[in-house]
XYZ file of C-alpha atoms in Angstrom:
123
model
C -44.401 72.405 -1.244
C -43.293 70.380 -4.252
C -44.323 66.748 -4.296
C -41.933 64.035 -5.442
C -42.635 62.407 -8.793
C -42.923 58.656 -9.213
C -43.355 56.361 -12.196
C -45.083 53.091 -11.329
C -43.595 50.075 -13.092
C -45.938 47.356 -14.294
C -44.973 44.939 -11.512
C -45.805 47.492 -8.813
C -49.113 48.287 -10.546
C -49.977 44.581 -10.526
C -49.110 44.279 -6.832
C -51.163 47.374 -6.059
C -54.163 46.166 -8.052
C -53.837 42.707 -6.467
C -53.691 44.202 -2.964
C -50.242 42.690 -2.400
C -48.276 45.783 -1.333
C -47.181 45.680 2.301
C -46.617 49.415 2.459
C -48.314 52.558 1.274
C -47.142 54.369 -1.799
C -44.937 57.343 -0.925
C -46.549 60.769 -1.016
C -46.174 62.245 -4.469
C -47.423 62.675 -8.009
C -47.776 59.467 -10.006
C -47.221 58.564 -13.642
C -47.177 55.377 -15.704
C -45.721 54.730 -19.114
C -48.041 53.826 -21.946
C -46.142 50.511 -21.862
C -47.548 49.765 -18.401
C -51.029 50.718 -19.594
C -50.693 48.314 -22.521
C -49.240 45.522 -20.387
C -52.009 45.809 -17.785
C -54.822 45.819 -20.336
C -53.493 43.093 -22.644
C -53.663 40.020 -20.414
C -55.546 37.326 -22.364
C -57.659 36.215 -19.379
C -58.549 39.759 -18.276
C -62.197 39.995 -17.228
C -64.409 43.003 -17.854
C -64.421 43.725 -14.120
C -60.611 43.653 -13.964
C -60.375 45.907 -17.025
C -62.702 48.426 -15.346
C -60.546 48.337 -12.199
C -57.421 48.940 -14.289
C -59.089 51.854 -16.083
C -60.079 53.403 -12.720
C -56.478 52.992 -11.532
C -55.093 54.590 -14.713
C -57.560 57.486 -14.530
C -55.955 58.536 -11.220
C -52.520 58.799 -12.859
C -50.929 60.505 -15.814
C -50.193 58.083 -18.640
C -47.061 59.248 -20.462
C -46.922 58.548 -24.180
C -43.839 58.115 -26.318
C -42.118 61.276 -27.481
C -38.734 61.846 -29.153
C -36.904 62.395 -25.852
C -38.192 59.149 -24.355
C -37.629 57.268 -27.613
C -34.005 58.377 -27.945
C -33.238 57.794 -24.281
C -34.821 54.317 -24.419
C -32.643 53.418 -27.409
C -29.514 54.463 -25.522
C -30.504 52.657 -22.319
C -31.420 49.489 -24.215
C -28.024 49.453 -25.905
C -26.015 50.455 -22.816
C -27.686 48.163 -20.274
C -29.127 45.453 -22.553
C -32.627 46.122 -21.227
C -35.755 44.671 -22.743
C -37.414 47.339 -24.867
C -40.434 47.822 -22.537
C -38.097 48.231 -19.539
C -35.944 50.711 -21.461
C -39.036 52.778 -22.349
C -40.294 52.757 -18.750
C -36.831 53.743 -17.444
C -36.569 56.516 -20.040
C -40.040 57.759 -19.092
C -38.990 58.000 -15.466
C -35.744 59.786 -16.345
C -37.481 62.235 -18.669
C -39.835 63.231 -15.825
C -37.095 63.489 -13.213
C -39.039 60.856 -11.298
C -38.195 57.876 -9.114
C -39.188 54.549 -10.638
C -41.165 52.358 -8.249
C -40.209 48.834 -9.282
C -39.306 45.433 -7.954
C -37.489 44.506 -11.179
C -34.024 43.431 -10.011
C -32.293 44.502 -13.234
C -33.736 48.015 -13.029
C -32.983 48.313 -9.313
C -29.287 47.673 -10.024
C -28.900 50.588 -12.441
C -26.889 53.331 -10.730
C -28.070 56.078 -13.117
C -31.780 55.415 -12.531
C -33.467 56.618 -9.323
C -35.487 53.616 -8.128
C -37.345 52.439 -5.066
C -38.608 48.935 -4.366
C -41.729 48.214 -2.344
C -42.368 45.296 -0.003
C -44.999 42.824 -1.132
C -46.817 39.872 0.393
C -46.282 36.540 -1.283
């Protein structure tokens, strides 16, 4: 049995870490872009305890670094869809893995060429 692949966008990671998801993550193999890793760990008010929790979360996933395929795809997606560079890199990471992007970013959810799934959250 082959498990589905998913890339977790930064907003979903934040909801997950903040215990705000109203549903379980789908069964599968999980990845995050190095962009998400950097965004999670670079909050100015991040406490040591929160940083440790983020590191534990990231250790359970595969962090995907930038390679030429992702770089070139991100450039094209940024130009074509006018995405912010971090969003273009995360989208390209997902595409390069043949994965579904778990995101609640409305701009990314609208892209027809990008397999996405949103998750319900509590406010």
